mmCIF file of C-alpha atoms (C1' of nucleotides) in Angstrom:
data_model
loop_
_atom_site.group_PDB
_atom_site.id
_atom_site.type_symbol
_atom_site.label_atom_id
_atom_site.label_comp_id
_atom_site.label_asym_id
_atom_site.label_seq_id
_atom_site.Cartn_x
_atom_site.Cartn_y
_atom_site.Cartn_z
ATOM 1 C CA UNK Z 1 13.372 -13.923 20.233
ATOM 2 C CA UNK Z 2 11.795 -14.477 16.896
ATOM 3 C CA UNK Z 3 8.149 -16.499 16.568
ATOM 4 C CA UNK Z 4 6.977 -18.470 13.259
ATOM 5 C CA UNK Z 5 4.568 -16.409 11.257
ATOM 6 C CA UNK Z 6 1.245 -16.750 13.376
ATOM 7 C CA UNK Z 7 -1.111 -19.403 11.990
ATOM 8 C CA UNK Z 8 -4.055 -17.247 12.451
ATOM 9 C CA UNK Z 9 -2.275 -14.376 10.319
ATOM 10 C CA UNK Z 10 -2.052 -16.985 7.282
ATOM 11 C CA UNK Z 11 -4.978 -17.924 4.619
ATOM 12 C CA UNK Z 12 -7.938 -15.623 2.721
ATOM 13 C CA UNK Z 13 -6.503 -11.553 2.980
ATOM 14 C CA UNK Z 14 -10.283 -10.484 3.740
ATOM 15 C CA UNK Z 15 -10.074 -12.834 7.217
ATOM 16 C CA UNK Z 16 -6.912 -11.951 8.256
ATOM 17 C CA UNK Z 17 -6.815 -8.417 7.277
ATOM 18 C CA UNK Z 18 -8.741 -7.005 10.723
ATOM 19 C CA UNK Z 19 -5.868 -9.506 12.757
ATOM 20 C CA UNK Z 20 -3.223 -7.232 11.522
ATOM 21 C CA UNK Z 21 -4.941 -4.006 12.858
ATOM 22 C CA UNK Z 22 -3.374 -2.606 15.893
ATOM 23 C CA UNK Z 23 -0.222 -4.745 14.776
ATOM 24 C CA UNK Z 24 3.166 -2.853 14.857
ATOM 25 C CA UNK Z 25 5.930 -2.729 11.624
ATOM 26 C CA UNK Z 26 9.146 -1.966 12.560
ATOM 27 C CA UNK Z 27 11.472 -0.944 9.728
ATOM 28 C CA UNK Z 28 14.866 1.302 9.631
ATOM 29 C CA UNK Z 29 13.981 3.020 13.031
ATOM 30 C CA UNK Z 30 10.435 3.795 12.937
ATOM 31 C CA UNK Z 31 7.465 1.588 14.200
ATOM 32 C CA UNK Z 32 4.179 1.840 13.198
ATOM 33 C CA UNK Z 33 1.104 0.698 15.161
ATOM 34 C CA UNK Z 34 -1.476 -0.300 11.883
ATOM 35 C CA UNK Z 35 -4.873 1.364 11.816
ATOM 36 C CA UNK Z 36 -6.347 0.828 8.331
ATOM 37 C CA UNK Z 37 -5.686 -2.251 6.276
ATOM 38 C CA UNK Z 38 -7.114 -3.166 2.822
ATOM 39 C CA UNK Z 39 -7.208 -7.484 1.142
ATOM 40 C CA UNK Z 40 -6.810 -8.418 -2.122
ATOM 41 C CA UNK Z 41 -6.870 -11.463 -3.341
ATOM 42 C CA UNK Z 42 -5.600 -13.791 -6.450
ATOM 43 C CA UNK Z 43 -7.328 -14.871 -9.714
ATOM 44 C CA UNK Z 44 -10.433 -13.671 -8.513
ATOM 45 C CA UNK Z 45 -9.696 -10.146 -7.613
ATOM 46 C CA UNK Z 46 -9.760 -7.782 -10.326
ATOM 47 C CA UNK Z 47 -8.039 -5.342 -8.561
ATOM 48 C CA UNK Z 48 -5.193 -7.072 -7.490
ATOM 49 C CA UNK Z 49 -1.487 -7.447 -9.050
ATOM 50 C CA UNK Z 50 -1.908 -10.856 -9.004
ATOM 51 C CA UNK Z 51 -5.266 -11.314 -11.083
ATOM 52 C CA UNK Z 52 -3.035 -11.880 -14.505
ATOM 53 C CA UNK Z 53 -0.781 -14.405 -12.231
ATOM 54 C CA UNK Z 54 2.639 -13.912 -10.972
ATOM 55 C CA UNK Z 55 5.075 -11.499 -13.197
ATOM 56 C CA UNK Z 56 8.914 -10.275 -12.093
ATOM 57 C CA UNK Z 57 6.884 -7.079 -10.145
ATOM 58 C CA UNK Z 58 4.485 -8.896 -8.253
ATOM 59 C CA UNK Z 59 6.440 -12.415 -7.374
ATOM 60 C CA UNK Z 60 6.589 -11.819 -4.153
ATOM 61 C CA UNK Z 61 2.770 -12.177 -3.461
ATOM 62 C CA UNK Z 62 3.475 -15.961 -3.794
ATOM 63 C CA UNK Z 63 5.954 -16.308 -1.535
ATOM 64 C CA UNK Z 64 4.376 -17.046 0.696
ATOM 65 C CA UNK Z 65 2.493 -16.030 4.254
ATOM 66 C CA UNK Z 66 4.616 -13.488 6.667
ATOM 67 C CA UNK Z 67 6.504 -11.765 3.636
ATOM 68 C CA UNK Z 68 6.344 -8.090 2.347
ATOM 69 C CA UNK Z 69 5.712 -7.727 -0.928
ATOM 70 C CA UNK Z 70 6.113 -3.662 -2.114
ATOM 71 C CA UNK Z 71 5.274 -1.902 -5.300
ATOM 72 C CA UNK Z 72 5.934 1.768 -6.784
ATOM 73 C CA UNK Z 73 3.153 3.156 -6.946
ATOM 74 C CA UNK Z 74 2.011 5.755 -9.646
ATOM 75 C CA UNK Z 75 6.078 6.033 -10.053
ATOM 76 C CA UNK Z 76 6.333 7.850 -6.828
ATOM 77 C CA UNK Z 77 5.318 5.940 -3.929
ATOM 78 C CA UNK Z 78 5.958 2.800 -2.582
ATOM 79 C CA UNK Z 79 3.300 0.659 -1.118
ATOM 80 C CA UNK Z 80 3.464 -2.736 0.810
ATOM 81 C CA UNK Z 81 1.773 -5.473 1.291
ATOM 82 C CA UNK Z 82 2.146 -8.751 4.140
ATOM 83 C CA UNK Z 83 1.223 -11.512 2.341
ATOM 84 C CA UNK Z 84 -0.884 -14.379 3.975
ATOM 85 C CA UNK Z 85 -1.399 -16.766 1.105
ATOM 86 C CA UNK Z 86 0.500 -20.064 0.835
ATOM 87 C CA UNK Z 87 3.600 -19.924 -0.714
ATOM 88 C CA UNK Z 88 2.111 -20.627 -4.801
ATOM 89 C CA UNK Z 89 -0.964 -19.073 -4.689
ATOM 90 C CA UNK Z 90 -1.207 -15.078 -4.100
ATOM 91 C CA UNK Z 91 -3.374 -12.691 -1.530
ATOM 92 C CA UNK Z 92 -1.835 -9.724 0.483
ATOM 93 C CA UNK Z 93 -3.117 -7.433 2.784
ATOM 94 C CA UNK Z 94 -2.334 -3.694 1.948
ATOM 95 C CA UNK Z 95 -1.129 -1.448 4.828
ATOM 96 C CA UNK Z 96 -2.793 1.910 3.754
ATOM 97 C CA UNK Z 97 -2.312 3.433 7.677
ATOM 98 C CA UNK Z 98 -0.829 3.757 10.861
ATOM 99 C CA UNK Z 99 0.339 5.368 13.962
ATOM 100 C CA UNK Z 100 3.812 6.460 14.571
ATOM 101 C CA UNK Z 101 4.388 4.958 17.933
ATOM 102 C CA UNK Z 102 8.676 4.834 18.044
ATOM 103 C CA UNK Z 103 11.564 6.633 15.792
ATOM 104 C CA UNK Z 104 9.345 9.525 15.544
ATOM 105 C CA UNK Z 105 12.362 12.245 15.299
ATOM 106 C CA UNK Z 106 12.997 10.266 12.275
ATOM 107 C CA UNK Z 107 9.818 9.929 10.923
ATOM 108 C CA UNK Z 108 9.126 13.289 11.032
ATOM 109 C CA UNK Z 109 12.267 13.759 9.304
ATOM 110 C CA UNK Z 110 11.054 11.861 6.463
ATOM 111 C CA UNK Z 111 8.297 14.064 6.214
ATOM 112 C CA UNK Z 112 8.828 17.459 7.255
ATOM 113 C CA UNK Z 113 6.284 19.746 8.496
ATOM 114 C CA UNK Z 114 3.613 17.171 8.897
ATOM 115 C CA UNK Z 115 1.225 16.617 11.725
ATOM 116 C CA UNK Z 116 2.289 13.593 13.642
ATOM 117 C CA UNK Z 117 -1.430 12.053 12.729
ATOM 118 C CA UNK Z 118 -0.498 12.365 9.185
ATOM 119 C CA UNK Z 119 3.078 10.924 8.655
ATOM 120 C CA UNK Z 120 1.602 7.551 7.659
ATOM 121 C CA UNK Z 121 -1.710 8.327 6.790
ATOM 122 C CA UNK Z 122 -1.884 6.806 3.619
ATOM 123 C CA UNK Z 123 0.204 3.446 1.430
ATOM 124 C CA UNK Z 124 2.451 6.082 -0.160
ATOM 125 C CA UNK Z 125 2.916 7.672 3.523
ATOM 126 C CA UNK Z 126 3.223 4.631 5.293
ATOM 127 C CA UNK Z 127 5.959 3.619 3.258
ATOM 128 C CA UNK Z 128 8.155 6.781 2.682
ATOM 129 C CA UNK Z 129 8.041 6.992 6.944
ATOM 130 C CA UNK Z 130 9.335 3.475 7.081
ATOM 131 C CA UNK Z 131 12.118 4.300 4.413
ATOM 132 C CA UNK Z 132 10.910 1.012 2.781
ATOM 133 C CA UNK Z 133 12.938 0.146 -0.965
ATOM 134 C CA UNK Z 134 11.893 -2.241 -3.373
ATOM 135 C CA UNK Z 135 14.715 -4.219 -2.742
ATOM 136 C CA UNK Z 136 12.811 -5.337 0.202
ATOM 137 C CA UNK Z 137 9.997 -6.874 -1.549
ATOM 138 C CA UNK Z 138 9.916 -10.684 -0.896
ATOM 139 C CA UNK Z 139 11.758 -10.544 2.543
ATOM 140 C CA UNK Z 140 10.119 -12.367 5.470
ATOM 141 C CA UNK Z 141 8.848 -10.182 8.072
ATOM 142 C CA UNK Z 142 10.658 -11.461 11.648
ATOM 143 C CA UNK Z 143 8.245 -11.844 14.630
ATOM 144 C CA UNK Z 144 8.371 -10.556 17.735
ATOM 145 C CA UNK Z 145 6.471 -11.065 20.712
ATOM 146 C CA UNK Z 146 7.165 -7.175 22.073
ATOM 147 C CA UNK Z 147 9.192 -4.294 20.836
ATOM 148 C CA UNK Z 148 11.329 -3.853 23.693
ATOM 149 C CA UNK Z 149 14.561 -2.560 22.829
ATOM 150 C CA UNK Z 150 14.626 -3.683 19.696
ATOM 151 C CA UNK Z 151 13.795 -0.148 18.393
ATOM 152 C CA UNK Z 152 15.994 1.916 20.429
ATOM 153 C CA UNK Z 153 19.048 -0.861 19.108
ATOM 154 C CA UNK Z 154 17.876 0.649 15.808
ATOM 155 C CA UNK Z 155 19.343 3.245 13.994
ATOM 156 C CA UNK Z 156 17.665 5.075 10.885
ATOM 157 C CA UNK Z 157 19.542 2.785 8.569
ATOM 158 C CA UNK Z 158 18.690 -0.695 10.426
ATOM 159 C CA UNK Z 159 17.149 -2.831 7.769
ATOM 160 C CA UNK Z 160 15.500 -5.284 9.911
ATOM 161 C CA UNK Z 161 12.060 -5.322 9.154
ATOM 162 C CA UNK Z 162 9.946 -6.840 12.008
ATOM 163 C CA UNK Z 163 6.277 -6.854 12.902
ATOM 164 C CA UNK Z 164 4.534 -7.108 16.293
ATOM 165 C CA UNK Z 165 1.423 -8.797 17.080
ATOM 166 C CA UNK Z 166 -1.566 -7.475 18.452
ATOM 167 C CA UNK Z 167 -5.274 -8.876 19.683
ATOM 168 C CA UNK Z 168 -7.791 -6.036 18.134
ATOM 169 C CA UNK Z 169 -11.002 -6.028 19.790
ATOM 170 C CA UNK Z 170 -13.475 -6.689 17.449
ATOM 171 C CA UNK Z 171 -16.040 -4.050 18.494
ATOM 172 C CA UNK Z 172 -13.238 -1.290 17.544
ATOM 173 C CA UNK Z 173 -13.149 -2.284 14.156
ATOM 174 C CA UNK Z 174 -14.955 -0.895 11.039
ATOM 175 C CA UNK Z 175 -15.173 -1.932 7.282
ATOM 176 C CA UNK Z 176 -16.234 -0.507 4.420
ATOM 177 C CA UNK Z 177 -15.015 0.012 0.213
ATOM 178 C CA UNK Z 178 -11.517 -0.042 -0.770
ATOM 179 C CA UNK Z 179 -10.236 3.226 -1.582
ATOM 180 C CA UNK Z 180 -9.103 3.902 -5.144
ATOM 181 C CA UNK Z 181 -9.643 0.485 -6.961
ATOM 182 C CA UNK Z 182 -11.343 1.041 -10.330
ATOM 183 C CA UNK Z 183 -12.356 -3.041 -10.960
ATOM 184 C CA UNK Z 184 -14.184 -4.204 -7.710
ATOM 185 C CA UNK Z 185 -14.079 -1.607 -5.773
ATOM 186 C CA UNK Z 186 -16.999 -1.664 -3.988
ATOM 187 C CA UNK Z 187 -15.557 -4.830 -2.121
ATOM 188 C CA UNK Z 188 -15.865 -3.841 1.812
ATOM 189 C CA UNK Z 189 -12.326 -5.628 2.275
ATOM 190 C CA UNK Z 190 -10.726 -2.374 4.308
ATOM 191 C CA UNK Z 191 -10.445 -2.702 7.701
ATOM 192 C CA UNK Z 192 -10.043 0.537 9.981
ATOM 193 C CA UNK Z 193 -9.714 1.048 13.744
ATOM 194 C CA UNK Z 194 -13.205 3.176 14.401
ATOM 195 C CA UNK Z 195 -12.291 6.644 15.045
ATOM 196 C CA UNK Z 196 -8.901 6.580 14.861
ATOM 197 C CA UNK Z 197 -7.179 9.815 13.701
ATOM 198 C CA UNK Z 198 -4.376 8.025 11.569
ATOM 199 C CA UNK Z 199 -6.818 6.493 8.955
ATOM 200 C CA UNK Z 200 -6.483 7.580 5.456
ATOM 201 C CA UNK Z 201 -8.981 10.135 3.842
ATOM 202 C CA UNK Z 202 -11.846 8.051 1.901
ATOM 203 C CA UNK Z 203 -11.485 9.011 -2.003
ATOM 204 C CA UNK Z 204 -13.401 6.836 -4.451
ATOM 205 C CA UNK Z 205 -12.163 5.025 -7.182
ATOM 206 C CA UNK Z 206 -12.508 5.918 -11.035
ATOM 207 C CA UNK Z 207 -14.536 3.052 -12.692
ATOM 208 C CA UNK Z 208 -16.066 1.209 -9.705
ATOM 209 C CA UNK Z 209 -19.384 -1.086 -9.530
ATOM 210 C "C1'" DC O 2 6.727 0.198 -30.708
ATOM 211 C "C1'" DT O 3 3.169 3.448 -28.713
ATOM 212 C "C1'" DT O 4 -0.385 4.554 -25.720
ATOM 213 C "C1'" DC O 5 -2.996 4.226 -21.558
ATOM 214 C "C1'" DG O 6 -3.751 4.494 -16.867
ATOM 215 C "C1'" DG O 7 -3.102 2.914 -11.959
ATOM 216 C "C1'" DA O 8 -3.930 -0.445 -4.702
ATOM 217 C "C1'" DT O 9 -1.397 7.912 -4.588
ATOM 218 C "C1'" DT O 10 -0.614 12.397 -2.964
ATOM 219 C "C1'" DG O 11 -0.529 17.366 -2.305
ATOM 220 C "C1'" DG O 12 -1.734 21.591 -4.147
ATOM 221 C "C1'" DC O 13 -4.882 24.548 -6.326
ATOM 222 C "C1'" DT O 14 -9.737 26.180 -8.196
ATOM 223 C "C1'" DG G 17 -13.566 18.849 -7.670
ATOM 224 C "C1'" DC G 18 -9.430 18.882 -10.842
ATOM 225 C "C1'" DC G 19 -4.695 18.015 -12.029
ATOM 226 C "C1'" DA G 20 0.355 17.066 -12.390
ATOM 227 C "C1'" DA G 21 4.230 14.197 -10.901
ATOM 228 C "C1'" DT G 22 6.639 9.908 -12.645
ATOM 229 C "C1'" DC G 23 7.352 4.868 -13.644
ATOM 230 C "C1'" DC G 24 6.099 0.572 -15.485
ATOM 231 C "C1'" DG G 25 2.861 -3.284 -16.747
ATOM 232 C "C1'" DA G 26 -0.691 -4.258 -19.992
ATOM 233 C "C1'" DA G 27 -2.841 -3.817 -24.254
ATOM 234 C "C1'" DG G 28 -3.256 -2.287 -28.927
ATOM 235 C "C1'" DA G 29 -1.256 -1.129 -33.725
#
DNA sequence: CTTCGGATTGGCT
DNA sequence: GCCAATCCGAAGA
């Protein structure tokens, strides 16, 4: 059974960034329970691929709400994004962490010798676990009310890329800087499950303020 | 055309 | 705390 992208997971990245938290991504045999999340925004967001307006790299922030948009980062990595803006107009939600909750033989082989806390700690992390490809960027997520078997139908190579969602309770969540951003980044628009072990390490950006 | 540096990461001082 | 890896968009000559 697939849903419509939920209404309440559509508009402004910085509201609906916390409703993603706790959310699962399903993607070539892993899923991933999210536990740090981080908005940016359009035109008005320095620090977002989409300040200078759309380009061939970052088209798929304006394609509207419910579809992944990912980037290479520093050459190496690549990020994603869910984007919740209307289809035109461009504001994603970053997923810098999560928890490996399924696939986790293959997710560890992904990364080898890592502690199971760490395999998606991190955008670049997050990603590489998921086995997520550019080509991907601009594909609608499909959602699903529960995982059931859906995973264990999925093999390492099953493209499908679905997301869960979940009802975070708002006294588990914390907020704070986003990690890394030069322009703007002293924004609080990451969101992080309090305590969790999976979040990301805190590093400042270069040219914040 | 050339140069600069980033929504990162892991390793080393 | 510092730095290299590695690609590409943006900006300058």
């Amino acid at each position: 059974m697939t849903l419509l992208w939920p209404r309440e997971l559509t508009g402004d990245a910085v509201t609906v960034a916390p409703r993603l938290l706790g959310g699962l991504v399903v993607h070539r045999g892993v899923a991933v329970r999210l536990t740090e999340v981080e908005a940016y925004t359009g035109a008005d967001d320095p620090a977002s691929h989409a300040y200078r307006g759309p380009t061939a790299r970052n088209a798929a922030m304006f394609g509207g709400p419910g579809h992944i948009y990912v980037y290479l980062s520093y050459g190496i990595h690549r990020a994603a994004n869910i984007v919740t803006a209307p289809a035109g107009t461009a504001a994603g939600v970053l997923l810098r962490a999560g928890e490996v909750v399924g696939g986790g033989e293959t997710a560890r082989s992904r990364r080898p010798g890592v502690p199971d806390t760490r395999l998606a700690s991190g955008p670049g992390n997050l990603g590489r676990v998921l086995g997520l490809g550019l080509e991907l960027s601009g594909h609608p997520f499909e959602v699903v009310p529960r995982l059931g078997g859906r995973l264990a139908d999925a093999g390492p190579d099953d493209p499908h890329l679905l997301f869960v969602p979940a009802r975070p309770a708002a006294a588990e969540i914390s907020r704070g800087p986003r990690v890394g951003v030069g322009a703007a980044g002293d924004r609080p628009w990451r969101f992080w499950i309090t305590g969790d072990p999976t979040v990301s390490k805190y590093r400042r950006g270069g040219t914040g303020r």
